[in-house]
XYZ file of C-alpha atoms in Angstrom:
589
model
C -6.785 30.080 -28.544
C -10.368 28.794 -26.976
C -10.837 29.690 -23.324
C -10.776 26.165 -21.486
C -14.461 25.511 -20.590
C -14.491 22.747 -17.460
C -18.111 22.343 -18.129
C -18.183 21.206 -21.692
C -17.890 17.391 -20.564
C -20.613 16.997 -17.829
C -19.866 12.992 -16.181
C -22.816 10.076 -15.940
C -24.628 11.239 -12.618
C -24.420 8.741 -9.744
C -25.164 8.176 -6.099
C -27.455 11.167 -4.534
C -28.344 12.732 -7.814
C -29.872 12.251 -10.988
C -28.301 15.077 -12.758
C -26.259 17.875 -12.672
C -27.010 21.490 -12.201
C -25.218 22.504 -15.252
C -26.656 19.473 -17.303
C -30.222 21.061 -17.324
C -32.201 23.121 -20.328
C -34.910 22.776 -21.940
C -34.696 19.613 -23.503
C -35.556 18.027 -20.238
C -38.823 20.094 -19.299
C -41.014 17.349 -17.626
C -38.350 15.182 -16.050
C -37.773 15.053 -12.410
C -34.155 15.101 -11.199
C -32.417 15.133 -8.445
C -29.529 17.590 -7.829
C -26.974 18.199 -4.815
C -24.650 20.883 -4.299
C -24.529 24.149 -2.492
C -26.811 27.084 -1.845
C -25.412 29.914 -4.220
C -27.933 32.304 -3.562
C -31.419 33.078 -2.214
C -33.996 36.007 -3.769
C -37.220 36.620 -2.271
C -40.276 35.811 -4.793
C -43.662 37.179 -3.694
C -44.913 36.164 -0.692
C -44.987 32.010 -0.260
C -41.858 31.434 -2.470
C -38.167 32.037 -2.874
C -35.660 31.324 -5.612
C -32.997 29.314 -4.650
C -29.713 29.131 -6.967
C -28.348 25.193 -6.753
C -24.245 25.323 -7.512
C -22.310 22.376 -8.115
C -19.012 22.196 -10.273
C -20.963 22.185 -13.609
C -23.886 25.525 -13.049
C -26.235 26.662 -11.329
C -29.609 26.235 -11.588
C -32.241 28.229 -9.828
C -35.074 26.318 -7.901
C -38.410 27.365 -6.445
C -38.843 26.406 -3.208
C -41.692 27.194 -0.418
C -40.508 30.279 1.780
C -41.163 27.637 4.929
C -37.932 25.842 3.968
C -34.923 26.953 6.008
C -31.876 27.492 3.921
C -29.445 29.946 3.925
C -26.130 30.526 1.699
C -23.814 27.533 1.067
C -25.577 25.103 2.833
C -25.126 21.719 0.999
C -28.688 20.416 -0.176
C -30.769 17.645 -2.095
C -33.303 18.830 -4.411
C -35.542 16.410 -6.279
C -37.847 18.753 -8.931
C -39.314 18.901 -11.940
C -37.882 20.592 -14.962
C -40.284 23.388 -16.211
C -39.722 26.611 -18.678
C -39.185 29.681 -16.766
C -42.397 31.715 -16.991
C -42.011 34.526 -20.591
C -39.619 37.487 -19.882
C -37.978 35.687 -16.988
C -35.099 33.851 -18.168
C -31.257 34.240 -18.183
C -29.058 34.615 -20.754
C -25.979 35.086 -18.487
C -26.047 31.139 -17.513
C -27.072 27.760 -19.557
C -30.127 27.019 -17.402
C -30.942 30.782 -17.778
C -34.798 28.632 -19.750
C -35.649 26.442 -16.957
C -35.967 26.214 -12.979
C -36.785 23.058 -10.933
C -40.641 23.471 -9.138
C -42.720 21.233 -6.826
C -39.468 20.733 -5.224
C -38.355 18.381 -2.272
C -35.564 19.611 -0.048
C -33.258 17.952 2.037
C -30.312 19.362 3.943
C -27.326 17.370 3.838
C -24.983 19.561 5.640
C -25.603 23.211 7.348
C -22.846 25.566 6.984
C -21.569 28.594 8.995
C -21.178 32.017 6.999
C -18.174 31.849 4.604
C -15.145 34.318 5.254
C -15.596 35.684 1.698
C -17.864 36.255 -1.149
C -17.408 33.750 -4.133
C -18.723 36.127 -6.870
C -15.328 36.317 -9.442
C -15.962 40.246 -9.771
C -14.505 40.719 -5.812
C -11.062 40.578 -5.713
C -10.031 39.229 -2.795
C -6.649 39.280 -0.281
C -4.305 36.261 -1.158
C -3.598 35.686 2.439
C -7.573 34.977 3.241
C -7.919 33.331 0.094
C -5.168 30.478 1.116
C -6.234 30.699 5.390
C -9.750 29.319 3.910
C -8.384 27.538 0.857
C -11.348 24.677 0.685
C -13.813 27.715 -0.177
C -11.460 29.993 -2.054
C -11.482 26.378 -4.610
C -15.519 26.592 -4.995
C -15.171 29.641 -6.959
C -15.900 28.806 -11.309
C -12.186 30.365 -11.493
C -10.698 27.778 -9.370
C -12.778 24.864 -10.534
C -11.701 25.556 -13.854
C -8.262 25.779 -13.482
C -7.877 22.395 -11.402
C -10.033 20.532 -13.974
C -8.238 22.319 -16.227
C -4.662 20.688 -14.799
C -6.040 17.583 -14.869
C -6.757 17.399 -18.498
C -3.416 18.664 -18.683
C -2.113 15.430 -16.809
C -4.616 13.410 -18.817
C -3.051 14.684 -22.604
C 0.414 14.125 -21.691
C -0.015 10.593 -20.476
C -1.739 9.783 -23.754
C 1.279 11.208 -25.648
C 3.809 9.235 -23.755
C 2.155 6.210 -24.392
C 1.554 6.826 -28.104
C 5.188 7.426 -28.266
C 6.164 3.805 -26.270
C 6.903 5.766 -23.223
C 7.132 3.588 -19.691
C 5.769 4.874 -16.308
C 8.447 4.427 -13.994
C 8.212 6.272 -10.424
C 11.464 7.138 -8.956
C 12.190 7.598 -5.246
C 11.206 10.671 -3.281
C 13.453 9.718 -0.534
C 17.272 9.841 -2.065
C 20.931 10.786 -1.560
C 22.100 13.601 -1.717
C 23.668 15.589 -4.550
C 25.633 18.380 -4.576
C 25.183 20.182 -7.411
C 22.378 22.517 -8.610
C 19.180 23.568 -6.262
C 19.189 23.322 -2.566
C 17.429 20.248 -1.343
C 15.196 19.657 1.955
C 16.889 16.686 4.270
C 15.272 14.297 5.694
C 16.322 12.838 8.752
C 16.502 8.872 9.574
C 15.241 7.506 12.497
C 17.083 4.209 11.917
C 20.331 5.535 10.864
C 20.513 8.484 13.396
C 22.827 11.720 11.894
C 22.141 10.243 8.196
C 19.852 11.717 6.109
C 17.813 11.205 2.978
C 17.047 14.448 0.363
C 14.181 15.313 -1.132
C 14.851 14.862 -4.910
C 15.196 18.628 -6.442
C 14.253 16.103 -9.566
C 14.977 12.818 -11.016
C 17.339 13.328 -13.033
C 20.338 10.424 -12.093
C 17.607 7.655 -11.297
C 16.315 8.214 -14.842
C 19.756 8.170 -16.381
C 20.500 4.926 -14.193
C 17.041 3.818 -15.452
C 18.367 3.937 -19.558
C 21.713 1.389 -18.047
C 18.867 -0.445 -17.284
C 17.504 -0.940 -21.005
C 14.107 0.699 -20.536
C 15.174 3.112 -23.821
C 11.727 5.345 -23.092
C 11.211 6.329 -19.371
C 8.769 9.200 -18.185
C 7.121 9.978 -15.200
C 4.587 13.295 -13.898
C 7.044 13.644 -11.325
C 7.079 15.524 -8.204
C 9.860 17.570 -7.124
C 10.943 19.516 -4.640
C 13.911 22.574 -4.133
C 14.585 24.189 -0.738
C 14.835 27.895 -3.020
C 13.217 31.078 -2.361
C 9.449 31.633 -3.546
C 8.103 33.819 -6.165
C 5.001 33.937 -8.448
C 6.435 31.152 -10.452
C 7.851 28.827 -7.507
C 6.944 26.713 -4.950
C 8.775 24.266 -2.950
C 6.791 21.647 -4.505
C 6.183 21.611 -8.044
C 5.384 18.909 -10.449
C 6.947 18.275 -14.144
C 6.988 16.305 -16.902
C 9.992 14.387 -16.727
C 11.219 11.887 -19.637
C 14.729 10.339 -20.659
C 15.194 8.118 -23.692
C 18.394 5.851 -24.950
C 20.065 5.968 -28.543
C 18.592 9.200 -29.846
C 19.663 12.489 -30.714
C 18.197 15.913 -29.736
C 15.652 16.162 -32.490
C 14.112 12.888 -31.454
C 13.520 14.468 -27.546
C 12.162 18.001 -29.483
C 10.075 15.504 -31.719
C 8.707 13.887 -28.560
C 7.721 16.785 -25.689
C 6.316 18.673 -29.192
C 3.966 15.797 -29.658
C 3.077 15.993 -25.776
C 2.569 19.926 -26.017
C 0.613 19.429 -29.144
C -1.034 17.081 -27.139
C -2.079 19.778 -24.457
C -3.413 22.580 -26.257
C -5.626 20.154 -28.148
C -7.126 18.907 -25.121
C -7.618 22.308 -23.768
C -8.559 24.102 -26.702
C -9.421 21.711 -29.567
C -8.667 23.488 -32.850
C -5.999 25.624 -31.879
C -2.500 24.847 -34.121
C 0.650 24.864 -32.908
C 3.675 25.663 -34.563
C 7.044 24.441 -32.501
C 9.599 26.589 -34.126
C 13.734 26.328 -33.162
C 16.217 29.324 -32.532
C 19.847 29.336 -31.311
C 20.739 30.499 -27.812
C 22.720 33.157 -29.905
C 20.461 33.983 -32.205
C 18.092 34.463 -29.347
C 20.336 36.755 -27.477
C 21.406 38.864 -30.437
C 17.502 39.906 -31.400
C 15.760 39.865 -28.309
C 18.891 40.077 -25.627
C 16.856 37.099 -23.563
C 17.814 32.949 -23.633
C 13.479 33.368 -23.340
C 12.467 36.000 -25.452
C 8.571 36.811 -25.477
C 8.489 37.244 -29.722
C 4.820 37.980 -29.416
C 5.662 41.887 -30.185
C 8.344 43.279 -31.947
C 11.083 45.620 -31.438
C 14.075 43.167 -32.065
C 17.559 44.372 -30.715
C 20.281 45.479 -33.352
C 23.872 45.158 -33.493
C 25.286 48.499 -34.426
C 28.764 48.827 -32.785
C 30.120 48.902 -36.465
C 28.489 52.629 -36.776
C 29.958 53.754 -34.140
C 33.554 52.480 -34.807
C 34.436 56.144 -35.047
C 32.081 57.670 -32.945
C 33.670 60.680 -30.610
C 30.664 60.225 -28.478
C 32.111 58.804 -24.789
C 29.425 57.008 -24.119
C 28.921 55.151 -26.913
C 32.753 53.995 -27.374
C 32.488 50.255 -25.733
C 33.385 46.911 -27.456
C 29.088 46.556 -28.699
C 26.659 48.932 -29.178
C 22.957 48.289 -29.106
C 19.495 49.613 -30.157
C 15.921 49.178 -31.118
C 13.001 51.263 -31.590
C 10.748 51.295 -28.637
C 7.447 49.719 -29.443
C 5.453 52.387 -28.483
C 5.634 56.536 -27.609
C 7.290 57.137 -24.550
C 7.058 60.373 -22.845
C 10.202 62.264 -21.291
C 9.354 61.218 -17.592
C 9.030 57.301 -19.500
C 12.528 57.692 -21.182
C 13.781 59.215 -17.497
C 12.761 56.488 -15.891
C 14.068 53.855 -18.424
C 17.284 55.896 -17.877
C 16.924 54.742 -14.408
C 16.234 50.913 -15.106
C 19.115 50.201 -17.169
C 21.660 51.617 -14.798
C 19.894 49.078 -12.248
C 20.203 46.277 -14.358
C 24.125 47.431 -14.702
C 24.522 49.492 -17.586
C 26.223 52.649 -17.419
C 22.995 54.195 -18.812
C 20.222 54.294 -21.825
C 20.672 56.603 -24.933
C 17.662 57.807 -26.364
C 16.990 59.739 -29.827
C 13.545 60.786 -31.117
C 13.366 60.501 -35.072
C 12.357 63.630 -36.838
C 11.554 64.773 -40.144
C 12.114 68.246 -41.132
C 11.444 68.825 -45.086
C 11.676 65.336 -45.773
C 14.487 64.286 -44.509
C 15.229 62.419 -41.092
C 17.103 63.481 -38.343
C 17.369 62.499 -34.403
C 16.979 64.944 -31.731
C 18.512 63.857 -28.028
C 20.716 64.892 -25.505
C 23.258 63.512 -27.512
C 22.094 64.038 -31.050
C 24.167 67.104 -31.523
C 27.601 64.596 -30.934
C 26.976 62.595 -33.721
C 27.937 63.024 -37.248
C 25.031 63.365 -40.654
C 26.386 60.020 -41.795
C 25.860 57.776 -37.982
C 22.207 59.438 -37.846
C 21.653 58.215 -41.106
C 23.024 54.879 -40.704
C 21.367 54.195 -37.844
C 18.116 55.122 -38.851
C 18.790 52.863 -41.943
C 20.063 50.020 -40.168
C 16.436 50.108 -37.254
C 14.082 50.902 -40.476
C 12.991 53.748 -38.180
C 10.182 56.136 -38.581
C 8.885 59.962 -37.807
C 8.075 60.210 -34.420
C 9.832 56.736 -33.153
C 12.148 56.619 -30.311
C 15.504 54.664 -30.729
C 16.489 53.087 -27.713
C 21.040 52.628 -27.170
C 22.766 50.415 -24.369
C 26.808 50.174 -25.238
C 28.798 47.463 -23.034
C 29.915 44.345 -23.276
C 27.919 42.348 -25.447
C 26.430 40.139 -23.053
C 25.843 42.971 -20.760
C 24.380 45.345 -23.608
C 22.157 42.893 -25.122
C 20.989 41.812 -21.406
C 20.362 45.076 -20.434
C 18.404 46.558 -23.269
C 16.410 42.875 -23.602
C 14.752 43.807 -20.123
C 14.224 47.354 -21.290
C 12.359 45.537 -24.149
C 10.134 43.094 -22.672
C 9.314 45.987 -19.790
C 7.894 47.491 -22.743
C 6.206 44.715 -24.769
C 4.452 43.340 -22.254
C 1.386 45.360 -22.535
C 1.713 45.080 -26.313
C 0.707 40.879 -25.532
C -2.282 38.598 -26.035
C -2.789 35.787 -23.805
C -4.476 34.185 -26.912
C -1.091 33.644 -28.550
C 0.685 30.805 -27.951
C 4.717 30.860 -29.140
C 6.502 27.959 -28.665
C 10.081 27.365 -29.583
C 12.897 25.331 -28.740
C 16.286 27.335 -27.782
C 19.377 25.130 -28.702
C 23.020 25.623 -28.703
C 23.494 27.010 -25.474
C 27.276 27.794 -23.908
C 28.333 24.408 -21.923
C 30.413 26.827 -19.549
C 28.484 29.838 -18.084
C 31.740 31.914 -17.458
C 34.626 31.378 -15.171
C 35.108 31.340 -11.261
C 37.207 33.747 -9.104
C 40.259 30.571 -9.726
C 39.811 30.763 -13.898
C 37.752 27.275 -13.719
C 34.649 27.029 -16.170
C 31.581 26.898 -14.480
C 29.045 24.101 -15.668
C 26.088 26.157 -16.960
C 23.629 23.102 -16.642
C 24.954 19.677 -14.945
C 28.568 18.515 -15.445
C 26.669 15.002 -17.503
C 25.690 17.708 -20.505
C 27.073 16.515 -24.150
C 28.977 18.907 -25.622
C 28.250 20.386 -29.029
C 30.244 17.072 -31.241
C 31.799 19.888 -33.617
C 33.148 21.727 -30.350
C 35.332 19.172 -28.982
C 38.676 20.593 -29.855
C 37.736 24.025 -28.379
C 37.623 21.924 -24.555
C 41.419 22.680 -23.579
C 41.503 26.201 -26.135
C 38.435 28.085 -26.097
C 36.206 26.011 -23.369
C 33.772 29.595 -23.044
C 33.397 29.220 -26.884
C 31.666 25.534 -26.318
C 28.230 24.850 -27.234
C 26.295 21.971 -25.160
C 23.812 19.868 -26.838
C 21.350 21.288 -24.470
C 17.917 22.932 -25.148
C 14.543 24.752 -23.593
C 11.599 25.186 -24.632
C 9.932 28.605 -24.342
C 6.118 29.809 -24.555
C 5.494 33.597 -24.522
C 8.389 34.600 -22.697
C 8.257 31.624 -20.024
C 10.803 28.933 -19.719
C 8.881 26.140 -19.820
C 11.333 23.040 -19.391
C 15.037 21.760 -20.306
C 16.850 19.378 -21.090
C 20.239 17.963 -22.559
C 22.007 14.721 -24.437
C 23.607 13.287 -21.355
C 27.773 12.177 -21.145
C 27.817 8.503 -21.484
C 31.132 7.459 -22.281
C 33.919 7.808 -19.495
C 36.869 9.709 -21.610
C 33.770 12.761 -22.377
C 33.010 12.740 -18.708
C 36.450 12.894 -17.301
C 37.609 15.495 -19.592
C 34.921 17.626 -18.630
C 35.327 16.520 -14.831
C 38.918 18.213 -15.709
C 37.405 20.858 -16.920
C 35.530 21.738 -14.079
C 38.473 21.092 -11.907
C 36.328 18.282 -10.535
C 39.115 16.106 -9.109
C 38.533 11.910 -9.564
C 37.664 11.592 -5.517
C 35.515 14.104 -5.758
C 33.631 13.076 -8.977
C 33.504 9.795 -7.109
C 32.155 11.478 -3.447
C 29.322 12.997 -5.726
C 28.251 10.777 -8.420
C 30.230 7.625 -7.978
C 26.705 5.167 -7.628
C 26.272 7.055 -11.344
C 29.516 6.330 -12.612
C 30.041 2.830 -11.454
C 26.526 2.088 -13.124
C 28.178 3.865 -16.733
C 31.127 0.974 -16.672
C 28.779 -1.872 -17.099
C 27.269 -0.329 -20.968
C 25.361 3.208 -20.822
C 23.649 3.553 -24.269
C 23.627 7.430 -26.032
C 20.771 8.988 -24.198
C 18.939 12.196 -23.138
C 15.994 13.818 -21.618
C 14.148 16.608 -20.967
C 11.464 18.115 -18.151
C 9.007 20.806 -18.519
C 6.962 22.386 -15.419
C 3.219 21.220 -15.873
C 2.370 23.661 -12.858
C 3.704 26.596 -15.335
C 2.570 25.427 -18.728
C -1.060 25.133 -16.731
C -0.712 28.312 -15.727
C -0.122 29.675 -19.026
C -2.780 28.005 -20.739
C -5.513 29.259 -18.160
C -4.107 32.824 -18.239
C -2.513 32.604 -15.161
C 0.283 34.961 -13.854
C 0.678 32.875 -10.733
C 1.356 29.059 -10.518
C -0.107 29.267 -7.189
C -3.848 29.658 -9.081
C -2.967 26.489 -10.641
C -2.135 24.432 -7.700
C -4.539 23.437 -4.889
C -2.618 23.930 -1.596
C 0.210 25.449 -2.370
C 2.800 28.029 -0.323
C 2.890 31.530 0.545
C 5.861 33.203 -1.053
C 7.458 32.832 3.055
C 6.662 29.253 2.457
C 4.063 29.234 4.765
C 0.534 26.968 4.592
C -1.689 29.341 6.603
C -4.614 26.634 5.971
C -2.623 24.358 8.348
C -0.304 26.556 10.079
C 3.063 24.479 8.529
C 5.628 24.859 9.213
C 5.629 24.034 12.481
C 7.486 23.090 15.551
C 7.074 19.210 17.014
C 7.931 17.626 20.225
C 11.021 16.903 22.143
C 10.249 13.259 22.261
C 9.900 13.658 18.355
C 13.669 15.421 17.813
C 14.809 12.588 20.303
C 13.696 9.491 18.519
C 15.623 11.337 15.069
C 18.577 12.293 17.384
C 18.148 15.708 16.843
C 18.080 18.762 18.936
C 16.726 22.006 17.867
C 18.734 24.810 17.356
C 19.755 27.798 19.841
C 17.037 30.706 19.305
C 18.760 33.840 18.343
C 18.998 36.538 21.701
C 17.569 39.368 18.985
């Protein structure tokens, strides 16, 4: 994949300038422009002159101005010049107008400016917390620029693909009612209506279901969301998605669609690069990689060998599944201690590890526990993992969910230094579990929303085998990241209230919580279903971003905290009053 280069579409100059910094080479020697933007640097150049670098969002390009003119760093200035060839042996590579400089200039000052808190050069790092205190200078660093300009092609792709596709813009309401099911949402109070409150929507997900009732058959929005949920590197109380719901199709047409709007993406970002949109089961996915979002940019895939050790007299390999892989690179004894260590956080009663060995050509293991097992499970086990001399086979035994879980984190811990950011792997996961496992009263638990279709072949298995259910849900992965979901929604009443039985969901209570929904499904809800991806995320990836918040230009600390503008904060009395509301007891600790 081609880095995204935010300068590679310079716009039509207007207003105070002529031309942009970065627009200038050598093809314009003779003209004189006019340029604005900020003072990026000042060197000293004999005795009447210095060089002064010009930065707006598109270069910098150096100027020679008299040594009487006053500027100083960041400044914001007007310089009208004349193109000319840098004298021989002077130019820069490093930069596009590395050939030219602006002379006989004139100089105006259009804002002075107090030293910044930081440097902008990109080899500094710099401390997150300053970075987002100043945030309007942290953003004039190339790094920054990029990325934003970067989102905004982003936006720019996927509203072309929707409306390719027939897709209608509809905005949905960011003041709702609440629902309560799935994410936490922020309340809102009313002023008019004092002790009722509005939510912030967590996403749209019922007024776009409400919105196919209507007959719009292809409804998307870049919607904003918000969830009251603790922060990490890839979460923020706001975020913003891709959000799209469609009526009488099936879940190929929805993969058919959001692949045309990734597709989409990348090509805007980085024309040429292909994309290939592949599909695996939720199964499948587990089995090999022991992750519903495997990273499949490295290899290492999990193996089922519980059948080898059907007999085994080894304790700790005697559990209902047994699994393995070879570890994708050498690991030291303090590594494999440590990995030891890992697994029993993640909940396994431990990690067995065997080095392969070959002594006169033939293989054997060597471990702790080597000496327990029998010629013929050393030999089918290095059979069954293809494994080499000098390899290291990795073991979790548990429950299958638990094993594969377990020894899928010891995996990706692993591969992750074995990735390229140039890679991109997309691929749909399908076929998930409807139910996620059962509560402390033997109820299924939902594992998505209770409106999810289930799998049409898995009907019967409802009031036998409900864990044994597959939804007609499905993500969509890139390297490792969840990108998005989605699911083929319940429209007819008998699905929905079998499932609502299911649940234990009770008919009052199904009403309490979605009853606006399921009055709206008794006057003709066509087959539909939907899907949402996180743009912030997908962004992210694209630029070779770890952190959303690089991605996103005022976003939260991970306390939730804006320390450009202090929020949140306290407000009046008089405030709490007028929303009859009174602010809680402080604690005597």
């Amino acid at each position: 994949m081609q880095p995204f280069d935010h300068r590679s579409t310079i716009p039509e100059p207007a207003g105070l300038r002529t031309a942009y910094a970065g627009s200038l080479n050598e093809t314009r020697v003779g003209e004189v422009v006019q340029i604005c933007g900020w003072v990026n640097r000042i060197r000293e150049h004999g005795e009447h002159l210095v060089f002064v670098d010009v930065r707006d969002h598109t270069g910098v390009v150096q100027c020679v101005v008299p040594r009487s003119e006053n500027l100083h760093p960041e400044w914001v200035v007007q310089i009208t010049g004349t193109v000319t060839e840098r004298p021989e042996g002077t130019d820069n590579n490093q930069i596009s107008t590395g050939q030219i400089e602006l002379r006989d200039p004139s100089v105006r000052v259009l804002a002075e400016a107090e030293p910044i808190p930081f440097s902008l050069d990109e080899r500094i790092e710099l401390d997150e917390a300053t970075r987002l205190r100043y945030r309007y200078v942290d953003l004039r660093r190339s790094r920054m620029q990029r990325n934003l300009r970067l989102r905004s092609v982003v936006n720019s792709a996927i509203r072309r693909s929707m409306e390719e596709q027939g897709f209608t813009e509809i905005e949905t309401p960011l003041l709702w009612t609440p629902t309560p099911e799935g994410a936490r949402e922020f309340l809102v109070p009313s002023r008019t209506q004092p002790q009722n409150f509005y939510v912030l929507p967590q996403s749209p997900q019922i007024a776009k279901q409400l919105l196919m009732v209507a007959g719009f058959d292809r409804y998307y929005q870049i919607a904003r969301c918000l969830r009251d949920e603790d922060l990490r590197a890839d979460r923020q109380f706001e975020f913003t998605q891709l959000d799209l719901e469609a009526s009488f199709v099936t879940q190929h047409d929805i993969h058919r669609f959001i692949s045309h709007a990734i597709i989409a993406v990348v090509q805007a970002v980085s024309p040429g690069t292909t994309v290939d949109i592949d599909t695996i089961t939720w199964h499948d996915a587990m089995n090999r990689y022991g992750s519903d979002k495997p990273d499949r940019r490295f290899g290492a895939e999990l193996h089922d060998v519980t059948a080898i050790f059907a007999d085994t007299t080894v304790k700790a390999l005697t559990a209902t599944s047994v699994q393995a892989m070879v570890a994708p690179l050498p690991l030291s004894r303090a590594r494999l201690d440590e990995l030891v260590d890992r697994a029993k956080t993640l909940g396994a009663k431990g990690l067995l590890w065997l080095r392969v060995e070959e002594t006169d050509g033939q293989l054997s293991l060597n471990s702790p526990v080597s000496k327990f097992l029998t010629p013929n499970e050393q030999e089918q086990l290095i059979t069954t993992l293809g494994a080499q001399p000098g390899d290291t086979i990795l073991m979790v035994a548990d429950e299958w969910e638990k094993a594969v879980t377990v020894l899928g984190q010891i995996r990706l811990g692993l591969g992750k230094q074995l990735t390229s950011d140039d890679v991109l792997d997309f691929f749909w996961v399908i076929d998930f579990p409807l139910f996620e496992g059962l509560d402390e009263f033997g109820t299924p638990i939902s594992a998505h929303h209770p409106f999810t279709m289930p799998n049409e072949d898995d009907f019967a298995l409802l009031d036998t085998d409900p864990l044994s259910v597959r939804s007609q849900s499905y993500d969509l992965v890139l390297n490792g990241w969840e990108l998005g979901s989605g699911s083929i929604r319940i429209h007819t009443s008998s699905i929905q209230s079998k499932i609502f039985e299911v649940l234990g969901i009770d008919e009052e209570t199904a009403r309490s919580r979605f009853g606006f929904l399921l009055d709206a499904f008794k006057y003709g809800a066509p087959p539909h279903g939907g899907f949402a991806f996180g743009i912030d995320r997908l962004s992210a990836l694209l630029a070779g971003e770890d952190n959303i918040r690089e991605l996103i230009a005022f976003p939260k600390t991970q306390s939730g905290s804006d320390l450009m503008t202090g929020a949140p904060k306290q407000v009046d009395q008089e405030i709490l009053n007028q929303l009859g509301l009174r602010p809680a007891a402080r604690s005597k600790d």
